[in-house]
Amino acid sequence: MRPSRYNFREAEPRWQQAWEKARTFETRTDDPRPKYYVLEMFPYPSGRIHMGHVRNYAMGDVVARYRRAKGHAVLHPMGWDAFGMPAENAAMEKKSHPATWTYANIATMKAQLKSMGLSLDWAREFATCDPDYYKHQQAMFLDFLSHGLVTRKTSKVNWDPVDHTVLANEQVIDGRGWRSGALVEQRELTQWFLKISDYSEELLKALDDLPRWPEKVRLMQANWIGRSEGLMVRWELVEATAPEGQRELEIYTTRPDTLFGASFMAIAADHPLAKAASENNPALAAFCDECRRMGTSQAAVDTVEKKGFDTGVRAKHPLDPNWEVPVYVANFILMDYGTGAIFGCPAHDQRDIEFARAYALPIRPVVRPANLSDAEANAAFDRDAAPFTDDGHLFNSSFLDGLTVPEAKDAIATRLESILLAGKPVAQRKVNYRLRDWGISRQRYWGCPIPVIHCESCGTVPVPKKDLPVKLPEDVTFDVPGNPLDRHATWKHVNCPQCGGKARRETDTMDTFVDSSWYFARFTDPFNAQEPTTLSAIAKWLPVDQYIGGIEHAILHLLYSRFFTRAMTKTGHATLSEPFDGLFTQGMVVHETYKNAEGQWVPPAEVTIESGPDGRRAFETASRHEVTIGSIEKMSKSKKNVVDPDDIIESYGADTARWFMLSDSPPERDVIWSEEGVQGASRFLQKVWRLVGDAMALPSGNTEEIHPVTKAAHKAILAVGEDIERLRFNRCVAHIHELSNALNDALAAEGSGAHGDQIKAAARTMIQLCAPMMPHLAEECWRELGGEGFVADAAWPIGDSALIAESSLILPVQINGRKRAEVTVPADADTATLEVLVLADLAVQAALDGKPVRKVIVVPKRIVNIVV
RNA sequence: GCCCCUGUGGCGGAACUGGUAGACGCGACCGACUCAAAAUCGGUUUCCGCAAGGAGUGCUGGUUCGAUUCCGGCCAGGGGCACCA
């Protein structure tokens, strides 16, 4: 006997086991059908999955299951982004080894993901902390090294002087170390870099070839790469003022047209000239030290007050040897960008004008609006007004006078290129990029070791490939701060692979972004023990057809992966440039917040919502005390507005959780998790169960005519398919609701059983359309409706647009753009016939009220507009 | 400061490429079933108005036979980037 309610607790695990036993979702590499690679960003094993994961993986699973049904060989793998700081923090706090902690979390989260019933190929699972994974990463690093894609240079880190440890930006809070509370200093360390900046132009240009990426993400990447065209200009220093050995100062500018408005030079505290000038100037040295005490994060640099210090050095204007400008050290000039030096033109730059006002420097306007004369512009100039940064015409600028800004940029570049200083042109055109090389060195234990050995006589020597992997030692302690690899008793002491002499291992590990920059490639053949990738598998499966993840990875992860794919291709590990053909960034999961009378946050699980005509009220379930409903915010531990996926799956089942995640909200926007919403989803599942049961109970029978339910079914097939392809899951849900309503109507009207076959067919269609979103219930119903095998293996139904066609349609009629009537007309009537039909209609006649018709506009199958 | 996105009923949202604004769902209300409740089913639900009718997609102006959609200005909310020369 069929139960009247669907029992998900019994059915869901049963179908999960059945799929697993049948190995339904394992991908055969030699599958001859057209491929489709669906990938969701793999999770960090933090301990438990959260609702954001549920949303992300529910979306990916719909795409994967739909593509399977459409006859694709689908690759839909899952793994773990398993290296990173939280494991070390847990090691310090809970005294568990990072590996133990990480693998335990993976086990928990894998069980949670399995309970969602995702169509994943678990046979391909790996964690980036598996030596079997990172040994290939080390091999590729060595290949990158030999192909000139790796460099070693100094860069700054946040140094905690108390804990003697390097801090991540997120560990620096208000300029202090998060544990020690000590003021953070900048320290220079020699570090390993991947030369992503060699690909700046390429990575920028290729953004145009990614039409299936969100415009927003491409724009963010373009801004991050930050191409600018400018001029490198060398300024001769006034000899009497310059430190020993310093003859000139080179700056980079994108506004060379404003050179005649120059009033000062500003250099970074780490600029060689600043260091040289500091030697005999303790006050300047102290100022440079102060600049260095800022954190290395941009946020830290941003919030600091703009300050400068006159070095006493003077520079000669390149076009007027008698014109001298002062050289300042300024805390807002970054050594990393351009040459670490600028010239300031206060009249035409916001930052420069603030600096000039603060240090009483001259402000000379050189660009005027096109509608003013030179004299008017000079008269109108105001030191205290905002700088003029628009395009205009040059004045007060010698041979540039009267030119537009672009003309002046070109003219001054041409002039300066022909002037020689110390035998070389004083200026040179230069395209510059904001994008910097990718520093991958981390002074931490829980990461992929950089496979290099430092030998006193041979220098840096790559670890021979036969010695890979360089494995992390297991016997490490976290009771003191600092890098456990560095203080390990034996690990770093090795013999040099070249000379055999005493040497030491590199103790830095790789940035975890390296791990995630090629995992998608490894998934195409994770079984290859010899090589990182199998080229035939890369060629077959890449690029990823649909990549889905959070917008927070819009820049770094996606840009690094694009670079890494190119680097892999250069070193023979891949055969393409762009790893992700289609990208989708989903919104966050948000929830209401609740506060009790004492002002404490209350978790949703302890709150009961009651709604009536006066709105919604919330009560603590246990005490019945009313709580205040607060704003809707991203789920976070601090506000306690977190809903645990396990609790939801336990109370409602995986299908309900998935269905609700996909309903209502457009996937790129935030979705509000609410108890009412999830209950609505649950009710719909039961409705599907009931409709299928009622349909099944009908006797067989058919008539020639096409029943409305058949039309509804075919309409839904076409609409749902199109909307899945465009990732508009909320609309899919609406279409399925419509079909279920049509089915409900058909069942209610069915007395004699004359249309049994058509109604049953419509029920089957509904189940197939539901299957990508609520796979367990769909399997259960599919079996009942006599479907063969798994619905997961069934071909997607084919919609027949001919069945939907109507012989007549209702056309709205507007008069002067206002809807006044509706006229039923034959679907195939031509424009002239329509005009006659519409004008003859009684309701139209009444609305026209005898006014003369000036014009009739007919939009076929849409609307008729009469102009009177 | 710069850049981007968003703004539609009580709520989430729909409306293809300029062509019937409010699909679908949530909530609410009314009714049926029930001793009763839950569940379920049926109906109503943009606002004003008894109605006829009118208004209406953040505000404002424009283009158009016709604007949620295109353009200008403004307001509000969200996000990203940044002393980037």
Short mmCIF file of C-alpha atoms (C1' of nucleotides) in Angstrom, two decimals, chain A residues 219-220 253-254 298 302 304 306 332-334 337 342 351 434 611 613 664-665 683 690 730-731 737-738 741 744 819 822 857 859 862-863 865, chain B residues 3-4 6-7 12-16 19-21 23-29 39-42 54-56 65-66 80-85:
data_model
loop_
_atom_site.label_atom_id
_atom_site.label_comp_id
_atom_site.label_asym_id
_atom_site.label_seq_id
_atom_site.Cartn_x
_atom_site.Cartn_y
_atom_site.Cartn_z
CA LEU A 219 35.52 44.21 -15.31
CA MET A 220 36.93 43.52 -11.86
CA THR A 253 53.50 59.28 -14.94
CA THR A 254 50.28 58.88 -16.86
CA GLN A 298 46.28 47.95 1.34
CA ASP A 302 44.75 53.38 3.01
CA VAL A 304 46.92 56.24 7.30
CA LYS A 306 48.91 61.46 4.18
CA PHE A 332 51.33 57.07 0.14
CA ILE A 333 53.89 56.24 -2.54
CA LEU A 334 54.35 52.51 -3.04
CA TYR A 337 54.19 50.40 -8.44
CA ILE A 342 56.14 60.49 -8.92
CA ARG A 351 45.86 63.64 -3.82
CA ARG A 434 49.10 47.41 -11.66
CA SER A 611 2.41 35.25 11.71
CA PRO A 613 -2.72 39.75 10.01
CA ASP A 664 12.22 32.15 -5.66
CA SER A 665 15.52 34.00 -5.64
CA ARG A 683 4.54 20.99 1.00
CA ARG A 690 0.09 12.94 -4.08
CA ASN A 730 13.88 30.08 -9.91
CA ARG A 731 12.00 30.17 -13.21
CA HIS A 737 4.57 24.66 -10.30
CA GLU A 738 2.45 25.55 -13.32
CA ASN A 741 -1.31 22.99 -11.13
CA ASN A 744 -4.08 18.99 -10.34
CA LYS A 819 -5.10 48.95 -22.83
CA GLU A 822 -9.21 42.34 -25.73
CA ILE A 857 0.05 49.57 -35.15
CA VAL A 859 2.63 43.79 -33.46
CA ARG A 862 1.49 40.67 -29.20
CA ILE A 863 -0.63 43.74 -29.32
CA ASN A 865 -2.31 49.89 -30.70
"C1'" C B 3 34.15 51.62 -10.72
"C1'" C B 4 30.07 48.17 -10.81
"C1'" U B 6 20.31 46.78 -7.58
"C1'" G B 7 15.53 49.48 -6.70
"C1'" G B 12 10.74 36.58 -2.49
"C1'" G B 13 10.24 37.61 -7.34
"C1'" A B 14 8.21 37.25 -13.12
"C1'" A B 15 7.76 40.17 -17.66
"C1'" C B 16 11.76 37.08 -24.36
"C1'" G B 19 4.51 45.46 -26.84
"C1'" U B 20 -1.44 43.00 -21.74
"C1'" A B 21 2.99 45.00 -15.27
"C1'" A B 23 3.63 34.77 -13.81
"C1'" C B 24 5.03 31.33 -9.80
"C1'" G B 25 5.60 30.97 -4.69
"C1'" C B 26 5.33 32.78 0.57
"C1'" G B 27 2.14 35.23 3.91
"C1'" A B 28 -2.87 36.84 4.92
"C1'" C B 29 -8.22 36.47 4.59
"C1'" A B 39 -2.85 18.20 6.94
"C1'" U B 40 -5.41 18.79 2.40
"C1'" C B 41 -8.73 21.07 -1.17
"C1'" G B 42 -11.50 25.55 -3.37
"C1'" G B 54 -8.56 56.05 -11.97
"C1'" A B 55 -3.43 55.56 -10.31
"C1'" G B 56 0.81 52.53 -10.38
"C1'" C B 65 2.04 54.94 -31.23
"C1'" G B 66 3.67 52.40 -26.74
"C1'" G B 80 34.25 45.82 -5.53
"C1'" C B 81 38.78 48.51 -5.91
"C1'" A B 82 42.09 52.24 -4.25
"C1'" C B 83 46.55 56.97 -1.74
"C1'" C B 84 48.16 53.01 -8.44
"C1'" A B 85 51.00 58.30 -10.16
#
